[in-house]
Amino acid sequence: MEVVKLGITTQTWPDLVGYAVVDAVNIIRQDNPNITEVRVLPPDGVPSPLQDGAIRVCIYNDIVNGQAVVVNPAPYIG
């Protein structure tokens, strides 16, 4: 996946659904280096309350063929 910088901070990453979680985290951190927290959740997980000043990305995942893979909802800031 090619990331094009337009001076706009990405808020969601729908193209990363299906990627390995490790790869998705690396892509997201390159795209938005201001992220202070990455929260990886199971498909039915609920993120904890956001701490003041934190910029958090939530990534939902499931295990596919023994590998943690990004699932919907797509990774998002929140």
PDB file of C-alpha atoms in Angstrom:
ATOM      1  CA  MET A   1       0.000   0.000   0.000  1.00  0.00           C
ATOM      2  CA  GLU A   2       1.361   3.408  -0.960  1.00  0.00           C
ATOM      3  CA  VAL A   3       0.751   6.293   1.422  1.00  0.00           C
ATOM      4  CA  VAL A   4       0.440   9.717  -0.175  1.00  0.00           C
ATOM      5  CA  LYS A   5       1.004  12.697   2.111  1.00  0.00           C
ATOM      6  CA  LEU A   6      -1.336  15.614   1.467  1.00  0.00           C
ATOM      7  CA  GLY A   7      -0.786  17.492   4.701  1.00  0.00           C
ATOM      8  CA  ILE A   8      -3.895  15.862   6.166  1.00  0.00           C
ATOM      9  CA  THR A   9      -3.634  13.547   9.162  1.00  0.00           C
ATOM     10  CA  THR A  10      -5.276  10.192   8.508  1.00  0.00           C
ATOM     11  CA  GLN A  11      -8.048   9.290  10.959  1.00  0.00           C
ATOM     12  CA  THR A  12      -8.982   5.839   9.624  1.00  0.00           C
ATOM     13  CA  TRP A  13      -7.187   3.137   7.671  1.00  0.00           C
ATOM     14  CA  PRO A  14      -9.801   0.974   5.876  1.00  0.00           C
ATOM     15  CA  ASP A  15      -7.205  -0.349   3.417  1.00  0.00           C
ATOM     16  CA  LEU A  16      -5.433  -2.145   6.281  1.00  0.00           C
ATOM     17  CA  VAL A  17      -8.291  -4.600   6.941  1.00  0.00           C
ATOM     18  CA  GLY A  18      -6.808  -8.022   6.218  1.00  0.00           C
ATOM     19  CA  TYR A  19      -3.213  -6.974   6.970  1.00  0.00           C
ATOM     20  CA  ALA A  20      -1.161  -8.567   9.724  1.00  0.00           C
ATOM     21  CA  VAL A  21      -1.517  -6.437  12.876  1.00  0.00           C
ATOM     22  CA  VAL A  22       2.260  -5.917  13.125  1.00  0.00           C
ATOM     23  CA  ASP A  23       2.392  -4.568   9.560  1.00  0.00           C
ATOM     24  CA  ALA A  24      -0.656  -2.362  10.133  1.00  0.00           C
ATOM     25  CA  VAL A  25       0.878  -0.824  13.263  1.00  0.00           C
ATOM     26  CA  ASN A  26       4.087  -0.011  11.366  1.00  0.00           C
ATOM     27  CA  ILE A  27       2.167   1.583   8.476  1.00  0.00           C
ATOM     28  CA  ILE A  28      -0.041   3.614  10.822  1.00  0.00           C
ATOM     29  CA  ARG A  29       2.940   4.852  12.859  1.00  0.00           C
ATOM     30  CA  GLN A  30       4.688   5.953   9.641  1.00  0.00           C
ATOM     31  CA  ASP A  31       1.526   7.675   8.446  1.00  0.00           C
ATOM     32  CA  ASN A  32       0.867   9.412  11.766  1.00  0.00           C
ATOM     33  CA  PRO A  33       3.959   9.656  14.000  1.00  0.00           C
ATOM     34  CA  ASN A  34       1.968  11.660  16.591  1.00  0.00           C
ATOM     35  CA  ILE A  35       0.171   8.512  17.804  1.00  0.00           C
ATOM     36  CA  THR A  36       1.016   7.922  21.458  1.00  0.00           C
ATOM     37  CA  GLU A  37      -0.897   4.668  22.037  1.00  0.00           C
ATOM     38  CA  VAL A  38      -1.883   1.630  19.974  1.00  0.00           C
ATOM     39  CA  ARG A  39      -4.766  -0.440  21.355  1.00  0.00           C
ATOM     40  CA  VAL A  40      -5.225  -3.881  19.758  1.00  0.00           C
ATOM     41  CA  LEU A  41      -8.646  -5.326  20.547  1.00  0.00           C
ATOM     42  CA  PRO A  42     -10.512  -8.580  19.884  1.00  0.00           C
ATOM     43  CA  PRO A  43     -13.423  -8.368  17.409  1.00  0.00           C
ATOM     44  CA  ASP A  44     -15.969  -7.626  20.156  1.00  0.00           C
ATOM     45  CA  GLY A  45     -13.620  -5.588  22.358  1.00  0.00           C
ATOM     46  CA  VAL A  46     -14.344  -2.154  23.775  1.00  0.00           C
ATOM     47  CA  PRO A  47     -11.524   0.379  24.128  1.00  0.00           C
ATOM     48  CA  SER A  48     -10.811   1.811  27.554  1.00  0.00           C
ATOM     49  CA  PRO A  49     -11.500   5.526  28.098  1.00  0.00           C
ATOM     50  CA  LEU A  50      -9.069   7.752  26.234  1.00  0.00           C
ATOM     51  CA  GLN A  51      -6.517   9.458  28.471  1.00  0.00           C
ATOM     52  CA  ASP A  52      -6.196  13.250  28.239  1.00  0.00           C
ATOM     53  CA  GLY A  53      -3.654  14.259  25.634  1.00  0.00           C
ATOM     54  CA  ALA A  54      -3.357  10.768  24.161  1.00  0.00           C
ATOM     55  CA  ILE A  55      -3.581  10.139  20.448  1.00  0.00           C
ATOM     56  CA  ARG A  56      -4.673   6.531  20.239  1.00  0.00           C
ATOM     57  CA  VAL A  57      -5.322   4.225  17.340  1.00  0.00           C
ATOM     58  CA  CYS A  58      -7.705   1.306  17.907  1.00  0.00           C
ATOM     59  CA  ILE A  59      -7.104  -1.823  15.865  1.00  0.00           C
ATOM     60  CA  TYR A  60      -9.531  -4.739  15.983  1.00  0.00           C
ATOM     61  CA  ASN A  61      -8.040  -8.131  15.199  1.00  0.00           C
ATOM     62  CA  ASP A  62      -8.821 -11.796  14.890  1.00  0.00           C
ATOM     63  CA  ILE A  63      -6.616 -14.841  14.428  1.00  0.00           C
ATOM     64  CA  VAL A  64      -6.522 -16.173  10.854  1.00  0.00           C
ATOM     65  CA  ASN A  65      -4.262 -19.141  10.083  1.00  0.00           C
ATOM     66  CA  GLY A  66      -2.392 -18.526  13.334  1.00  0.00           C
ATOM     67  CA  GLN A  67      -1.733 -14.839  12.623  1.00  0.00           C
ATOM     68  CA  ALA A  68      -3.309 -11.718  14.164  1.00  0.00           C
ATOM     69  CA  VAL A  69      -5.067  -9.927  11.281  1.00  0.00           C
ATOM     70  CA  VAL A  70      -6.846  -6.545  11.199  1.00  0.00           C
ATOM     71  CA  VAL A  71     -10.650  -6.861  10.948  1.00  0.00           C
ATOM     72  CA  ASN A  72     -13.528  -4.369  10.750  1.00  0.00           C
ATOM     73  CA  PRO A  73     -14.110  -1.827  12.049  1.00  0.00           C
ATOM     74  CA  ALA A  74     -11.049  -0.448  10.279  1.00  0.00           C
ATOM     75  CA  PRO A  75      -8.272   1.027  12.443  1.00  0.00           C
ATOM     76  CA  TYR A  76      -9.193   4.509  13.652  1.00  0.00           C
ATOM     77  CA  ILE A  77      -8.015   7.352  15.866  1.00  0.00           C
ATOM     78  CA  GLY A  78     -10.101   7.505  19.009  1.00  0.00           C
TER      79      GLY A  78
END
